[in-house]
Structures are given as C-alpha cells and as structure tokens.
Amino acid sequence: MTVTGRDTLIALGRRFLADPRQWPQLQSFNQIADPRRLPVGTVLRIPLRLMVTEPVPATVVAVSGDVRGADGRSIAEGQTVPQGGSLRTGDGQATIRLVDGTVLKLRPSTALQVDVSRRLPRVGGVLSGVQVQEGQVEVKAQKAANTGLPGFRVSTPQGLLGVRGTEFRVAVDGRAEVTRSEVLEGQVAADGLRGGPGQRVNAGFGVVVDRTGDVQPPVRLLAAPDLSALPALQERLLVRMPLAPQPGAVAYLGQIAADARFEPVLQTVRTAVGTAGTSLRFADLPDGRYVVRVRAEDAQGLQGLDAQHTFTLKARPEPPLPTNPAPGAILSAVPLEFAWTASQEAGGYRWQLARTEDFRELLHDRRGLVPTSIRITDLPPGVYHWRLASERSATDQGPFGAVQRLELRALPAPLAPPVVGTGGIRLSWEGLPGQTFEVEFARDASFAAVELARRTEAPALEVMLPGTGRYFVRLRARDPDGYLGPYTAPQQFSIPNCLRDGQGRCAMSNAGQSVLIGP
C-alpha cells in the first residue's frame, strides 16, 4: 500500500493486520526508523501472513457420475468445498468455482485439494490456489486484480504453476510421477520443487515437470487435427471417426459431449497411432446431436490444440439382418425370395433393390413391409444390390444396413433331343465360353440312383449306356469363376433292344434314330 499524510504504523496495524499488536513486524520488514513519521508516498509492504483474511469455500457448480469429498461422501451440485477440503472423481466429473472466479473442470480419476481460498476484506483482494495430486484439470483462471497479491496457483507433487488470467490444462501422471501443462491462453509460470530455473510458458506451448522436479523447456503444442472429412451423420451404434495422419502425433484423445461447453464430457477415448490407420470409437450413445473434440498427443504426453466437429447420431431402429439370399449369392432361379430377421423396434421395413451400389436408380423401393420377406418374379439376369431399413413409423426410419450383392444368371438352355445310334447316345446343348459341364443318366426322374455320370469341357457328349430301356438325362454348368448352376429339367429317352458285342456293349440296331420322348 502507499502511505498517505496521516498514516502511522500503529494505525495501519489496526487497519490491515489480523493482530494489530504485530505492527512492529511491519517496521522491521520495511526498515522504518520512526513508526510515527512515515514519508508520504512510501510503498509499504505487508506480509500476507499478517493480514486480515476470511476463508471462503469453493462452490461445486456441476457434477456428473461418482464424485466424493474427503469424508468419502458423494458430492452434489451446489455444495461447497472449504479451504483444505478435497474432491476425488472416480468415473465422474466435477466443475468448481473458486473465490476469485476461477473455474476448474475435474476430469475422471482426479484428486484435488483446495489449498487456499480466502478473501482479504481490507484490501479488496483474494487468495486462491489448489493442489492436484493426480488426474487432469482444465483451468479457466480469472484475471487477477491489480492489488499486488499473488495470482491463482496450482501445485502438484512435482512443481508449482502460477497464473494471472489464463486458460490451461494441468495433468499429473501418478505412475510416471510427471506433471504436464498445456497453455491455451495467456501465460503460466512453471517452477519445479528442486528450486532450479523455472519456465515461462506462453499460449500454444506446453511444459513437462519431471519426477525430479526439473522443468523441461517448453515445446510448441501440436496443431488441431483436421476433422473436415468426418461425416455430419453417423448411422451405426459404434461411432467410428477415422483421423488423418498428423506429424508428431503418437496418439489422439477424443471427448464427446451434448454441446460445446463439454460439461459434462460424456465419453473420453484415447487411441494410439497405428500402422493401419487411426480412428476414435465411441459406443453406447443414444441417438441425438453431439459435439466431439479431438487433440493430438506428442511423444512427451503433451496434448495439443482442440478441433471440434458436430454430428448427428441416428442409428435406431437398427436395420434387420438379411437371411436370404446369402451375401454375394449367385443364383439361377426365379422368382427370388428376399428374407430378413425381425427387429423388436420395427413397425415395418423398407426394402430397396438397384443395379448399382449407390442406389441412385431404384428398381424397387417398398416401404411399410410388415412381413419379413418379399418375392420378386420379374428380374432378368444381371448383378443387383439390395438393402434394408427398419421403420418405427412412416416418419421415423432407421439407417439402412449393409448393402448386399447378388448375381442372377440365366437358367441353362434345355437339352436338344438326344440321338441314339450304334455308337451310343449323342447329346448337345448351348454353353458359354469357359464353362464345363456335368451330365448324369438315371433310370428314374428323381435321379435317386445315377447310372452314369460324365464331365466335359465341350457342350456335347457321346457315351455308351449300360443297357437298353428308358433313361433320364440332366446336366448342369460350372462357370469359370467356380459357380455351379442348377440341373436342367430331366429329359427322357429310350434305348431300343440291341445286339451285344464281344465285350458286352450294346450295338444299336436302329442307327441314327431319334427316340426322344420328352421331359
């Protein structure tokens, strides 16, 4: 304070000291010869330990999850924390406001004690400070009044952080015995417990105080990640957010909240940078609108600047699971039956069919389907794509499920009439380049007992049958990609009586005669 014309040490002791009788300490501290004669304009220094102060508790302004006080009891919004009191967040979070207006956001697994929380009524100032034993705290410190009093301070097991109007983060790693701080606005003075040289840390820089209490040189924080490629709509219960590579990043931290205040943070996830790409994953979120913020982490564990992205989650009602046709099915039969499982949330289903995977030109778009299947009879051969969504109502549709692909191939052409001659039975049919064929002969149309089976690469076959009488024949084609088509409808023919040669084979007596009876 500055001395005026009528000031004496005794009068100043009555005004400012908790015990006015300690005015001689002011005389000694300021090296004043005559306590009754103080030169006007003299700047008098008064030790804080001698001044009148009043304890003022911190106020809990927000709580979510498990937060407890020093006595182990749960802390609720609106409660106060006295000087010397402490808070511990388990899986919860808390926001507290100190006597000077500084706001602290305690993240999960954080232990904090309110070290100093006092008002100095005679000079209009406050004293404020906390101790962070472990965990992470986000600080929004108020600008200190010009009273000459020390500003807000944060002490940790490794060091001391002094601030005057700034925004920063402080994290204490209990296992590594390291304190980390990232300054987002203003300036922080970082001092170690060993009494070595401290560091002034400006906005955009971070600092590490190691287990020995040495303060490392400040380093520039990593830039905010690029989130521009993230979609504005998420349609799966597991929200995946792929991140573009960022130089210097060894990991990413993602926090998600219902609004940009991030009070509370609903989920926090950390993922290390991987060789196959890096993505953040959030699960068990109800449908709604969210804000995610992401920051990169460097090799020292310092977290960089935040990037934010707003998105809408609409993952319910969940789409049903397709049961028929199988994924990637190749079929030769029409009509086609599409089937799926029943969803408990669905009042109906939407089914779409298209030629292309982007579904820009729909061949079918059926809504409000109550059964879990549909039959389609008018599809020509080709490649198709189909997908399903569940509907609670006509105005509440969930996301489409995964796109299913199928290929419909033409049925094989029927067999030409078989020709029976002295050399056996001759068959021919239509085929495609690269196809191979399987031909079977039996005595009955069910083919319960196959009399003869042959494979051929040509769309024709000549074979000697083991005896006369009625036969049935059928064939199927195997495409170059391995797809095995269905059998043709059985064709019936007869082998007339014949003369046996020396080896017991049938030598036909009516060479060249066609004896096709029909399918």
Coordinates of C-alpha atoms in Angstrom, one line a residue:
M1 CA 0.0 0.0 0.0
T2 CA 1.0 3.6 -0.4
V3 CA 1.4 5.9 2.7
T4 CA -0.8 9.0 2.9
G5 CA -0.3 12.1 5.1
R6 CA -1.8 10.8 8.4
D7 CA -0.7 7.2 8.3
T8 CA 1.3 5.7 11.1
L9 CA 2.4 2.1 11.6
I10 CA 0.1 1.7 14.6
A11 CA -2.9 3.0 12.6
L12 CA -2.0 0.8 9.7
G13 CA -1.7 -2.2 12.0
R14 CA -5.2 -1.6 13.3
R15 CA -6.5 -1.3 9.7
F16 CA -4.8 -4.2 7.9
L17 CA -3.3 -6.7 10.4
A18 CA -5.1 -9.7 11.9
D19 CA -3.3 -8.8 15.2
P20 CA -2.8 -5.1 15.4
R21 CA -0.1 -5.6 18.0
Q22 CA 2.2 -7.0 15.3
W23 CA 2.8 -3.6 13.8
P24 CA 6.5 -3.8 14.9
Q25 CA 6.9 -6.5 12.3
L26 CA 5.9 -4.1 9.7
Q27 CA 8.5 -1.6 10.9
S28 CA 11.2 -4.3 10.8
F29 CA 10.1 -5.7 7.5
N30 CA 10.0 -2.3 5.8
Q31 CA 13.1 -1.0 7.7
I32 CA 11.3 2.1 9.0
A33 CA 13.2 4.2 11.6
D34 CA 10.4 6.2 13.2
P35 CA 6.9 4.4 13.2
R36 CA 5.2 7.7 13.9
R37 CA 6.7 9.5 10.9
L38 CA 6.1 7.8 7.5
P39 CA 7.1 9.8 4.4
V40 CA 4.1 10.4 2.2
G41 CA 4.1 8.2 -0.9
T42 CA 6.1 5.4 0.7
V43 CA 5.2 2.0 -0.6
L44 CA 4.6 -0.2 2.4
R45 CA 4.9 -4.0 2.1
I46 CA 2.6 -6.0 4.3
P47 CA 3.3 -9.8 4.6
L48 CA 0.2 -11.9 3.8
R49 CA 0.7 -13.9 6.9
L50 CA -0.1 -10.8 9.0
M51 CA -3.1 -9.5 7.1
V52 CA -6.8 -9.9 7.9
T53 CA -8.3 -12.7 5.8
E54 CA -11.6 -14.6 5.6
P55 CA -12.0 -18.2 4.4
V56 CA -14.4 -18.5 1.5
P57 CA -15.3 -22.0 0.3
A58 CA -15.2 -23.1 -3.3
T59 CA -18.6 -23.9 -4.9
V60 CA -19.5 -27.0 -6.8
V61 CA -21.3 -25.8 -9.9
A62 CA -21.7 -29.1 -11.8
V63 CA -21.4 -32.8 -11.1
S64 CA -21.8 -36.0 -13.1
G65 CA -21.0 -39.5 -12.1
D66 CA -19.1 -40.6 -9.0
V67 CA -17.6 -37.6 -7.2
R68 CA -16.7 -37.7 -3.5
G69 CA -15.3 -35.4 -0.8
A70 CA -12.6 -36.0 1.8
D71 CA -15.1 -37.9 4.0
G72 CA -16.0 -40.3 1.2
R73 CA -19.5 -38.9 0.8
S74 CA -20.9 -38.1 -2.6
I75 CA -20.7 -34.5 -3.7
A76 CA -23.8 -32.9 -5.3
E77 CA -24.2 -29.7 -7.3
G78 CA -24.4 -26.6 -5.2
Q79 CA -22.3 -28.0 -2.3
T80 CA -19.3 -26.1 -1.1
V81 CA -15.7 -27.2 -0.5
P82 CA -13.9 -25.4 2.3
Q83 CA -10.3 -24.4 2.3
G84 CA -8.4 -27.6 3.0
G85 CA -11.2 -29.7 1.6
S86 CA -10.7 -32.1 -1.3
L87 CA -12.6 -33.8 -4.1
R88 CA -12.0 -37.1 -5.9
T89 CA -13.6 -38.1 -9.1
G90 CA -14.0 -41.8 -9.8
D91 CA -15.7 -42.3 -13.2
G92 CA -17.3 -38.9 -12.7
Q93 CA -16.5 -35.3 -13.3
A94 CA -17.0 -32.0 -11.4
T95 CA -16.8 -28.3 -12.0
I96 CA -15.9 -26.0 -9.2
R97 CA -15.7 -22.2 -8.9
L98 CA -13.1 -20.6 -6.6
V99 CA -13.2 -17.4 -4.6
D100 CA -11.6 -15.4 -7.3
G101 CA -14.0 -16.7 -10.0
T102 CA -11.5 -19.3 -11.4
V103 CA -13.3 -22.3 -12.8
L104 CA -11.8 -25.8 -12.6
K105 CA -13.1 -28.8 -14.5
L106 CA -12.0 -32.1 -12.9
R107 CA -12.0 -35.0 -15.3
P108 CA -12.4 -38.6 -14.3
S109 CA -9.8 -40.2 -11.9
T110 CA -8.7 -36.8 -10.5
A111 CA -7.8 -35.9 -6.9
L112 CA -7.7 -32.2 -6.0
Q113 CA -7.5 -30.2 -2.7
V114 CA -8.5 -26.6 -2.2
D115 CA -5.3 -25.3 -0.7
V116 CA -6.1 -21.5 -0.4
S117 CA -9.4 -19.9 -0.7
R118 CA -9.5 -16.6 1.3
R119 CA -10.7 -13.0 0.9
L120 CA -8.7 -10.0 2.1
P121 CA -11.6 -7.6 3.0
R122 CA -9.3 -4.7 4.0
V123 CA -7.6 -4.5 0.6
G124 CA -10.3 -6.0 -1.6
G125 CA -8.3 -8.9 -2.8
V126 CA -8.4 -12.7 -2.7
L127 CA -6.0 -15.6 -2.4
S128 CA -6.7 -18.7 -4.4
G129 CA -4.8 -22.0 -5.0
V130 CA -5.3 -25.7 -5.4
Q131 CA -3.2 -28.9 -5.3
V132 CA -3.7 -31.5 -7.9
Q133 CA -2.5 -34.9 -6.7
E134 CA -3.4 -36.9 -9.8
G135 CA -5.6 -36.7 -12.8
Q136 CA -6.4 -33.9 -15.2
V137 CA -7.9 -30.4 -14.6
E138 CA -8.9 -27.8 -17.1
V139 CA -8.5 -24.3 -15.7
K140 CA -10.1 -21.0 -16.7
A141 CA -8.5 -18.5 -14.4
Q142 CA -9.9 -15.1 -13.8
K143 CA -7.7 -12.1 -14.4
A144 CA -6.2 -11.0 -11.1
A145 CA -6.9 -7.6 -9.7
N146 CA -4.0 -5.1 -9.5
T147 CA -3.5 -5.4 -5.8
G148 CA 0.0 -6.8 -5.7
L149 CA -1.3 -10.1 -4.4
P150 CA -0.2 -13.4 -6.0
G151 CA -2.5 -14.8 -8.6
F152 CA -4.1 -18.2 -8.7
R153 CA -1.6 -21.1 -8.3
V154 CA -1.7 -24.9 -8.9
S155 CA 0.7 -27.1 -7.0
T156 CA 1.5 -30.7 -7.9
P157 CA 3.8 -33.3 -6.5
Q158 CA 6.4 -32.1 -9.0
G159 CA 6.1 -28.4 -9.2
L160 CA 4.1 -25.1 -9.0
L161 CA 2.2 -23.3 -11.7
G162 CA 1.4 -19.7 -11.2
V163 CA -1.0 -17.8 -13.5
R164 CA -2.7 -14.5 -14.0
G165 CA -5.7 -14.7 -16.2
T166 CA -5.2 -17.6 -18.5
E167 CA -6.7 -20.9 -19.7
F168 CA -4.6 -24.0 -19.4
R169 CA -4.7 -27.7 -18.7
V170 CA -2.7 -29.5 -16.0
A171 CA -2.3 -33.3 -15.7
V172 CA -0.5 -35.3 -13.1
D173 CA 0.6 -38.8 -14.1
G174 CA 0.9 -40.7 -10.8
R175 CA 2.7 -43.7 -12.3
A176 CA 5.3 -41.7 -14.2
E177 CA 5.4 -39.0 -11.5
V178 CA 5.3 -36.3 -14.1
T179 CA 3.3 -33.1 -14.3
R180 CA 2.3 -31.8 -17.7
S181 CA 0.7 -28.5 -18.6
E182 CA -0.6 -27.0 -21.8
V183 CA -1.3 -23.3 -22.1
L184 CA -4.2 -22.3 -24.4
E185 CA -4.4 -18.7 -23.5
G186 CA -2.2 -16.2 -21.5
Q187 CA 0.9 -17.3 -19.7
V188 CA 1.9 -19.8 -17.0
A189 CA 5.0 -19.7 -14.8
A190 CA 6.2 -23.2 -14.1
D191 CA 8.6 -23.9 -11.3
G192 CA 9.9 -27.2 -10.1
L193 CA 10.3 -28.4 -6.5
R194 CA 14.1 -28.6 -6.7
G195 CA 14.3 -24.8 -6.9
G196 CA 16.0 -24.9 -10.3
P197 CA 15.3 -22.5 -13.1
G198 CA 11.6 -22.1 -13.9
Q199 CA 10.0 -21.5 -17.3
R200 CA 7.5 -19.0 -18.6
V201 CA 5.1 -20.9 -20.9
N202 CA 3.2 -18.9 -23.4
A203 CA -0.1 -19.8 -25.2
G204 CA 0.3 -22.6 -27.7
F205 CA 3.1 -24.2 -25.7
G206 CA 3.4 -27.0 -23.2
V207 CA 5.8 -27.9 -20.4
V208 CA 6.8 -31.1 -18.5
V209 CA 8.0 -31.1 -14.9
D210 CA 9.7 -34.5 -14.4
R211 CA 9.8 -36.7 -11.3
T212 CA 13.0 -35.0 -10.1
G213 CA 11.2 -31.6 -10.1
D214 CA 13.2 -30.3 -13.1
V215 CA 11.2 -28.1 -15.5
Q216 CA 11.8 -29.1 -19.1
P217 CA 12.0 -26.4 -21.9
P218 CA 8.6 -25.5 -23.3
V219 CA 7.6 -27.1 -26.6
R220 CA 5.0 -26.0 -29.2
L221 CA 1.7 -27.8 -28.9
L222 CA 0.6 -30.0 -31.9
A223 CA -1.9 -28.3 -34.2
A224 CA -5.6 -29.1 -34.0
P225 CA -6.4 -32.3 -36.1
D226 CA -8.2 -32.0 -39.4
L227 CA -11.7 -33.2 -38.9
S228 CA -13.2 -31.8 -42.1
A229 CA -13.6 -35.3 -43.7
L230 CA -15.8 -36.6 -40.8
P231 CA -19.5 -37.1 -41.7
A232 CA -22.2 -34.9 -40.2
L233 CA -24.4 -38.1 -39.9
Q234 CA -23.5 -41.3 -38.1
E235 CA -25.7 -44.3 -38.6
R236 CA -24.1 -47.1 -36.6
L237 CA -24.2 -47.8 -32.8
L238 CA -20.4 -47.9 -32.8
V239 CA -19.4 -44.4 -33.9
R240 CA -16.1 -44.6 -35.8
M241 CA -14.1 -41.5 -36.6
P242 CA -11.0 -42.1 -38.8
L243 CA -8.3 -39.5 -38.4
A244 CA -5.9 -38.2 -40.9
P245 CA -2.1 -38.7 -40.1
Q246 CA -0.5 -35.7 -38.3
P247 CA 3.2 -35.2 -38.0
G248 CA 4.5 -35.7 -34.4
A249 CA 1.3 -37.3 -33.1
V250 CA 1.7 -40.6 -31.3
A251 CA -1.9 -40.8 -30.0
Y252 CA -5.2 -39.0 -30.1
L253 CA -7.6 -38.1 -27.4
G254 CA -11.3 -37.7 -28.2
Q255 CA -14.0 -36.3 -25.9
I256 CA -17.7 -36.2 -26.7
A257 CA -20.5 -34.1 -25.2
A258 CA -24.0 -32.9 -25.9
D259 CA -22.9 -29.3 -26.5
A260 CA -19.8 -27.2 -27.0
R261 CA -19.4 -26.5 -23.3
F262 CA -18.3 -30.1 -22.7
E263 CA -20.0 -30.1 -19.3
P264 CA -20.1 -32.9 -18.7
V265 CA -17.9 -34.9 -21.1
L266 CA -19.9 -38.0 -21.9
Q267 CA -17.0 -40.2 -23.1
T268 CA -13.3 -39.9 -23.4
V269 CA -11.3 -42.2 -25.5
R270 CA -7.6 -42.4 -26.4
T271 CA -6.1 -44.3 -29.3
A272 CA -2.5 -44.8 -30.3
V273 CA -1.4 -44.1 -33.8
G274 CA -1.4 -47.4 -35.8
T275 CA 0.2 -48.5 -39.0
A276 CA -3.2 -49.4 -40.5
G277 CA -4.7 -46.1 -39.7
T278 CA -6.1 -44.4 -36.6
S279 CA -9.7 -44.0 -35.5
L280 CA -11.6 -43.0 -32.4
R281 CA -14.5 -45.2 -31.4
F282 CA -17.5 -44.2 -29.2
A283 CA -20.1 -46.7 -28.1
D284 CA -23.5 -46.8 -26.3
L285 CA -24.6 -43.3 -27.2
P286 CA -28.3 -42.6 -27.6
D287 CA -29.5 -41.0 -30.9
G288 CA -29.1 -37.3 -30.9
R289 CA -26.8 -34.4 -31.7
Y290 CA -23.2 -34.3 -30.3
V291 CA -20.0 -32.4 -30.4
V292 CA -16.7 -34.2 -30.4
R293 CA -13.3 -32.5 -29.7
V294 CA -10.1 -34.2 -30.7
R295 CA -6.5 -33.3 -29.8
A296 CA -3.2 -35.0 -30.8
E297 CA -0.7 -36.2 -28.2
D298 CA 3.1 -35.9 -28.7
A299 CA 5.9 -38.2 -27.5
Q300 CA 6.1 -36.3 -24.2
G301 CA 2.5 -36.9 -23.5
L302 CA 1.6 -33.2 -24.1
Q303 CA -1.9 -32.8 -25.6
G304 CA -2.3 -30.3 -28.5
L305 CA -4.9 -27.9 -29.6
D306 CA -8.5 -28.9 -29.9
A307 CA -10.5 -29.4 -33.1
Q308 CA -14.3 -29.7 -32.8
H309 CA -16.9 -31.5 -35.0
T310 CA -20.6 -31.6 -34.7
F311 CA -22.6 -34.6 -35.9
T312 CA -26.0 -36.3 -35.5
L313 CA -26.3 -39.9 -34.5
K314 CA -29.3 -41.7 -36.0
A315 CA -28.6 -45.5 -35.5
R316 CA -32.1 -46.6 -34.4
P317 CA -34.2 -48.5 -35.0
E318 CA -31.4 -50.8 -36.1
P319 CA -31.7 -52.4 -39.6
P320 CA -32.7 -56.1 -39.7
L321 CA -30.2 -58.8 -40.7
P322 CA -30.6 -60.3 -44.2
T323 CA -31.1 -64.1 -44.1
N324 CA -31.7 -64.8 -47.8
P325 CA -30.1 -64.7 -50.4
A326 CA -26.7 -65.2 -48.8
P327 CA -24.1 -62.3 -49.2
G328 CA -22.6 -62.4 -52.7
A329 CA -25.0 -65.1 -53.8
I330 CA -25.0 -66.3 -57.4
L331 CA -28.5 -67.6 -58.4
S332 CA -30.2 -69.0 -61.4
A333 CA -33.7 -69.4 -60.1
V334 CA -36.7 -67.0 -60.3
P335 CA -38.8 -66.0 -58.5
L336 CA -36.3 -64.7 -55.9
E337 CA -37.2 -64.6 -52.2
F338 CA -35.6 -61.9 -50.1
A339 CA -35.8 -62.5 -46.3
W340 CA -34.6 -60.9 -43.1
T341 CA -34.8 -61.1 -39.3
A342 CA -37.5 -59.3 -37.3
S343 CA -36.4 -56.2 -35.3
Q344 CA -38.2 -55.6 -32.0
E345 CA -38.2 -51.8 -32.6
A346 CA -39.6 -52.0 -36.1
G347 CA -43.2 -51.5 -37.0
G348 CA -42.3 -52.2 -40.7
Y349 CA -39.4 -52.4 -43.1
R350 CA -38.1 -50.6 -46.1
W351 CA -36.5 -52.7 -48.9
Q352 CA -34.7 -51.4 -51.9
L353 CA -33.2 -53.0 -55.0
A354 CA -31.0 -51.4 -57.5
R355 CA -28.5 -52.2 -60.3
T356 CA -25.7 -50.1 -58.7
E357 CA -24.3 -49.9 -55.2
D358 CA -25.1 -46.2 -54.9
F359 CA -28.9 -46.9 -55.3
R360 CA -29.3 -43.8 -57.5
E361 CA -31.7 -45.6 -59.8
L362 CA -34.0 -47.8 -57.8
L363 CA -35.7 -50.8 -59.4
H364 CA -37.8 -51.4 -56.3
D365 CA -38.5 -49.3 -53.2
R366 CA -41.0 -50.9 -50.9
R367 CA -42.0 -49.2 -47.6
G368 CA -44.0 -50.3 -44.7
L369 CA -43.4 -54.0 -45.3
V370 CA -44.8 -55.9 -42.3
P371 CA -43.7 -59.5 -43.3
T372 CA -40.0 -60.3 -43.1
S373 CA -39.8 -61.5 -46.8
I374 CA -40.7 -60.4 -50.3
R375 CA -40.8 -62.3 -53.6
I376 CA -39.7 -60.8 -56.9
T377 CA -40.5 -62.6 -60.2
D378 CA -39.6 -60.1 -62.9
L379 CA -35.8 -59.9 -62.7
P380 CA -33.7 -60.5 -65.8
P381 CA -30.2 -61.9 -65.4
G382 CA -27.6 -59.4 -64.1
V383 CA -25.9 -58.0 -61.0
Y384 CA -28.2 -56.5 -58.3
H385 CA -27.8 -54.7 -54.9
W386 CA -30.3 -54.6 -52.1
R387 CA -30.6 -53.2 -48.6
L388 CA -33.0 -52.9 -45.7
A389 CA -34.0 -50.4 -43.0
S390 CA -36.4 -50.7 -40.0
E391 CA -39.2 -48.2 -39.6
R392 CA -40.9 -47.3 -36.3
S393 CA -43.4 -45.3 -38.4
A394 CA -43.8 -43.6 -41.7
T395 CA -41.8 -40.6 -40.4
D396 CA -39.2 -42.5 -38.3
Q397 CA -36.9 -44.6 -40.3
G398 CA -33.6 -46.0 -39.0
P399 CA -30.4 -46.3 -41.1
F400 CA -30.0 -48.8 -44.0
G401 CA -28.0 -51.9 -43.2
A402 CA -25.0 -53.1 -45.2
V403 CA -25.5 -53.3 -49.0
Q404 CA -26.0 -56.9 -50.2
R405 CA -24.9 -58.1 -53.7
L406 CA -26.3 -60.9 -55.7
E407 CA -25.9 -62.1 -59.3
L408 CA -28.8 -63.6 -61.2
R409 CA -27.6 -65.9 -64.0
A410 CA -29.7 -67.3 -66.8
L411 CA -31.0 -70.8 -66.5
P412 CA -29.2 -73.3 -68.8
A413 CA -30.9 -73.9 -72.1
P414 CA -32.8 -77.2 -72.3
L415 CA -31.1 -80.2 -73.8
A416 CA -31.5 -80.8 -77.5
P417 CA -33.2 -84.1 -78.3
P418 CA -30.7 -86.9 -77.7
V419 CA -29.6 -89.0 -80.7
V420 CA -29.3 -92.8 -80.3
G421 CA -27.1 -94.6 -82.7
T422 CA -24.8 -97.6 -83.0
G423 CA -22.0 -95.7 -81.2
G424 CA -24.2 -94.9 -78.2
I425 CA -26.1 -91.8 -77.2
R426 CA -25.1 -88.3 -78.5
L427 CA -26.1 -85.1 -76.7
S428 CA -25.5 -81.4 -77.5
W429 CA -26.6 -78.1 -75.8
E430 CA -25.9 -74.4 -75.6
G431 CA -22.9 -73.3 -73.5
L432 CA -20.8 -70.2 -72.7
P433 CA -17.1 -69.8 -73.2
G434 CA -15.0 -71.3 -70.3
Q435 CA -17.9 -73.4 -68.9
T436 CA -17.5 -77.1 -68.0
F437 CA -20.5 -79.4 -67.7
E438 CA -21.6 -82.3 -65.6
V439 CA -24.0 -84.9 -67.2
E440 CA -25.9 -87.6 -65.3
F441 CA -28.0 -90.5 -66.5
A442 CA -30.6 -92.4 -64.4
R443 CA -33.5 -94.8 -64.7
D444 CA -35.9 -92.6 -62.9
A445 CA -36.7 -88.9 -62.9
S446 CA -35.7 -88.4 -59.2
F447 CA -32.1 -89.5 -60.0
A448 CA -32.0 -91.5 -56.8
A449 CA -29.5 -93.9 -58.4
V450 CA -27.3 -92.4 -61.1
E451 CA -26.4 -95.0 -63.7
L452 CA -23.7 -92.9 -65.4
A453 CA -22.0 -89.5 -64.8
R454 CA -19.6 -87.7 -67.1
R455 CA -17.8 -84.3 -67.1
T456 CA -16.9 -82.5 -70.3
E457 CA -15.5 -79.2 -71.3
A458 CA -17.4 -79.1 -74.6
P459 CA -21.2 -78.5 -74.9
A460 CA -21.6 -82.0 -76.4
L461 CA -21.2 -85.7 -75.3
E462 CA -21.3 -89.1 -76.8
V463 CA -21.4 -92.0 -74.5
M464 CA -22.3 -95.8 -74.5
L465 CA -25.0 -96.6 -71.9
P466 CA -25.0 -99.9 -69.9
G467 CA -28.2 -101.4 -71.3
T468 CA -31.5 -100.7 -73.1
G469 CA -34.8 -99.3 -71.9
R470 CA -35.9 -96.0 -70.5
Y471 CA -33.4 -93.4 -69.3
F472 CA -33.4 -89.8 -67.9
V473 CA -30.7 -87.3 -68.5
R474 CA -29.8 -83.9 -66.9
L475 CA -26.9 -81.6 -66.9
R476 CA -25.5 -78.5 -65.1
A477 CA -22.8 -76.0 -66.0
R478 CA -19.9 -74.7 -63.9
D479 CA -18.8 -71.2 -64.8
P480 CA -15.1 -70.2 -65.0
D481 CA -15.4 -68.5 -61.5
G482 CA -16.5 -71.8 -60.0
Y483 CA -20.2 -71.1 -59.7
L484 CA -22.1 -74.4 -60.2
G485 CA -25.5 -73.8 -61.7
P486 CA -28.7 -75.9 -61.2
Y487 CA -29.5 -79.0 -63.1
T488 CA -31.7 -78.8 -66.2
A489 CA -35.1 -80.4 -66.1
P490 CA -34.8 -84.2 -66.7
Q491 CA -35.1 -85.3 -70.3
Q492 CA -36.5 -88.8 -71.0
F493 CA -35.4 -91.1 -73.8
S494 CA -35.3 -94.9 -74.6
I495 CA -32.6 -97.2 -75.8
P496 CA -34.1 -99.9 -78.1
N497 CA -33.1 -103.6 -78.0
C498 CA -29.6 -104.1 -79.3
L499 CA -27.1 -106.8 -80.1
R500 CA -24.2 -107.2 -77.6
D501 CA -20.7 -107.2 -78.9
G502 CA -17.9 -109.4 -77.6
Q503 CA -17.2 -107.0 -74.8
G504 CA -20.9 -106.9 -73.7
R505 CA -21.5 -103.5 -75.2
C506 CA -24.8 -102.6 -76.9
A507 CA -24.6 -102.3 -80.6
M508 CA -27.6 -100.3 -81.8
S509 CA -29.8 -101.8 -84.5
N510 CA -31.5 -98.6 -85.5
A511 CA -28.6 -96.3 -86.1
G512 CA -29.4 -92.6 -86.3
Q513 CA -33.0 -93.0 -84.9
S514 CA -34.1 -90.2 -82.5
V515 CA -36.1 -91.7 -79.7
L516 CA -36.8 -88.6 -77.5
I517 CA -40.0 -89.0 -75.6
G518 CA -39.8 -85.7 -73.7
P519 CA -39.2 -84.2 -70.3

